[in-house]
mmCIF file of C-alpha atoms in Angstrom:
data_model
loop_
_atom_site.group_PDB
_atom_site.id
_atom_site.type_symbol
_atom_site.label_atom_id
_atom_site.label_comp_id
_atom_site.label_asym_id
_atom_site.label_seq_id
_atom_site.Cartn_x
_atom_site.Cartn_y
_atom_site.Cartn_z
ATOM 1 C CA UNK A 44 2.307 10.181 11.342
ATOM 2 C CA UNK A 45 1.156 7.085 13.457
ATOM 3 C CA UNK A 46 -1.806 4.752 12.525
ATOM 4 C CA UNK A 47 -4.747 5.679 14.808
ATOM 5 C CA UNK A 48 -5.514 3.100 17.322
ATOM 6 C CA UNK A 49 -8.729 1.101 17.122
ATOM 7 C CA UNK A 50 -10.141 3.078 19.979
ATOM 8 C CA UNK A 51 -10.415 6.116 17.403
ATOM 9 C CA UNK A 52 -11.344 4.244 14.358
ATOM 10 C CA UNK A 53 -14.575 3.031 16.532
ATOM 11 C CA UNK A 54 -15.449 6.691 17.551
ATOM 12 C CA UNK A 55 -15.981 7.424 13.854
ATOM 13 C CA UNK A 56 -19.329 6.506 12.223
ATOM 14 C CA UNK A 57 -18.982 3.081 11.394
ATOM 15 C CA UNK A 58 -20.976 0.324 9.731
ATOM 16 C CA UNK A 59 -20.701 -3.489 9.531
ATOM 17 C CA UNK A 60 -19.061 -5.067 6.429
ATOM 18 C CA UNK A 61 -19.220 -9.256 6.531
ATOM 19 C CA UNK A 62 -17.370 -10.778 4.536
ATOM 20 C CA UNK A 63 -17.023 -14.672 2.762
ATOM 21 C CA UNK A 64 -13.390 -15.339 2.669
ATOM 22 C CA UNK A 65 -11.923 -18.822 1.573
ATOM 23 C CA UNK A 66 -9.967 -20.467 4.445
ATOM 24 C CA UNK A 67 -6.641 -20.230 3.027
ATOM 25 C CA UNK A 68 -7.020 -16.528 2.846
ATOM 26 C CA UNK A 69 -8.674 -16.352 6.312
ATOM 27 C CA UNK A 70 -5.449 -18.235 7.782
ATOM 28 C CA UNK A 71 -3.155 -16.112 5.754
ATOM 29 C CA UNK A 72 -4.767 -13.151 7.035
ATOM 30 C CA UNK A 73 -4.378 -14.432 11.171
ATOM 31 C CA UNK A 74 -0.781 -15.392 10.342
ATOM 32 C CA UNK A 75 -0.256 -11.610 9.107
ATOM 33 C CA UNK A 76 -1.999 -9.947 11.908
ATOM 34 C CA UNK A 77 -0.150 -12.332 14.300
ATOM 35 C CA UNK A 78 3.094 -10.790 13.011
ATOM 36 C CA UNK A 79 1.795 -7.723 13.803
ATOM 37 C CA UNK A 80 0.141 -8.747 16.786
ATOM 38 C CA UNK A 81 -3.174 -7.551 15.308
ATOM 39 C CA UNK A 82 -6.442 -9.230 15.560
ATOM 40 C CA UNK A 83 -7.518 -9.969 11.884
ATOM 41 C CA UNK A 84 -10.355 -7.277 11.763
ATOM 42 C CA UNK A 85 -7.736 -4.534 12.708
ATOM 43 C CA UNK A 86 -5.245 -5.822 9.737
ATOM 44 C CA UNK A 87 -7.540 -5.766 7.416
ATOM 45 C CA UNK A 88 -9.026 -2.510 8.909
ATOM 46 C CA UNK A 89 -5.603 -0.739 8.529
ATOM 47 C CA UNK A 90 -4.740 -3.109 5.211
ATOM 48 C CA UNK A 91 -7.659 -1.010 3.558
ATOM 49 C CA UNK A 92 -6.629 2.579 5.472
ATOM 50 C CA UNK A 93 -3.725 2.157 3.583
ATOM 51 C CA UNK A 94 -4.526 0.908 0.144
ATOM 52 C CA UNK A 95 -6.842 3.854 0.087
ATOM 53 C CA UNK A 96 -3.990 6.466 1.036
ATOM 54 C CA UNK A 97 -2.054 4.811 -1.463
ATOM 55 C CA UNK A 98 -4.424 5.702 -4.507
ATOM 56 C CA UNK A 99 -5.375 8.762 -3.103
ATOM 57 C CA UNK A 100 -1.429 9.966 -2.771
ATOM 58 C CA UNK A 101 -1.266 8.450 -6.279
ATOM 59 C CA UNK A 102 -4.214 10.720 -7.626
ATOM 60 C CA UNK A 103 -2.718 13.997 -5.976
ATOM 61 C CA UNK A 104 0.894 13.203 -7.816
ATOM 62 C CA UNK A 105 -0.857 12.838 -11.554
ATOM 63 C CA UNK A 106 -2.846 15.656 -10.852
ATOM 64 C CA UNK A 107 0.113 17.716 -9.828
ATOM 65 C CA UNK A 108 1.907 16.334 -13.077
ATOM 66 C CA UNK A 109 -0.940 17.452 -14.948
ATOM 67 C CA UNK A 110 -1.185 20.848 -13.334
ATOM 68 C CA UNK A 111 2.938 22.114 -13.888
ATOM 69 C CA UNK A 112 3.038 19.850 -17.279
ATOM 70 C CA UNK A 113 5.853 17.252 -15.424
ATOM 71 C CA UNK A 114 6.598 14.065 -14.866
ATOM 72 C CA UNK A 115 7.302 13.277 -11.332
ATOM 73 C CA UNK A 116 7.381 9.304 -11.292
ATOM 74 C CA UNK A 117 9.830 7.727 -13.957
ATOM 75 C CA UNK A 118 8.225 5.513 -16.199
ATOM 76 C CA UNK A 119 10.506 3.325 -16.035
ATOM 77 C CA UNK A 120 13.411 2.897 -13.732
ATOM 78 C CA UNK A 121 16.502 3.384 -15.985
ATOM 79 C CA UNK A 122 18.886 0.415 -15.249
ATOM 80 C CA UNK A 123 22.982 1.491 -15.007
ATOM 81 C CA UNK A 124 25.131 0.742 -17.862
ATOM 82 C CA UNK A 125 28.417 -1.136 -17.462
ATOM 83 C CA UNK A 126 30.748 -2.156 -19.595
ATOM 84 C CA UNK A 127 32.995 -5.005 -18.742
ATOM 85 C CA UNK A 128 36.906 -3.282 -19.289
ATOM 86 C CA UNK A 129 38.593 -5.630 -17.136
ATOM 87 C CA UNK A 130 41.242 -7.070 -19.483
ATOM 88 C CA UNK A 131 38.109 -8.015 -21.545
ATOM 89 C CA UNK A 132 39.649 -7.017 -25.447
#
């Protein structure tokens, strides 16, 4: 599933956020979107789409744990073993 274009994002109700930024973040933020060939407002639009999907996809997962008594996410990742056998004595 695609990002929706800005087109979309303005026919929802929206509202003005402004925002004080320091000017290494601001420039950090135009050389991202310039990767992307975003303006900055669209990154940062889509930055936050995501972040939010993110902890909402998060919150479904630990609920579903909760729910069937699981754990679906390891704690932690369980690093392989090996043992050195070559010639080693």
């Amino acid at each position: 599933m695609g990002w929706p274009d800005m087109a979309t994002l303005v026919r929802m109700a929206t509202s003005v956020l402004s925002l004080r930024i320091d000017g290494e973040l601001l420039e950090r933020l135009r050389q991202h979107a310039a990767k992307r060939g975003m303006s900055v407002q669209d990154y940062v639009v889509r930055t936050l789409i995501r972040d939010d999907f993110d902890e909402r996809f998060k919150a479904a997962v630990e609920e579903t744990e909760r729910f069937y008594g699981v754990t679906l996410t390891p704690e932690k990742p369980q690093k392989a073993q090996v043992k050195p056998r070559a010639g080693i004595r």
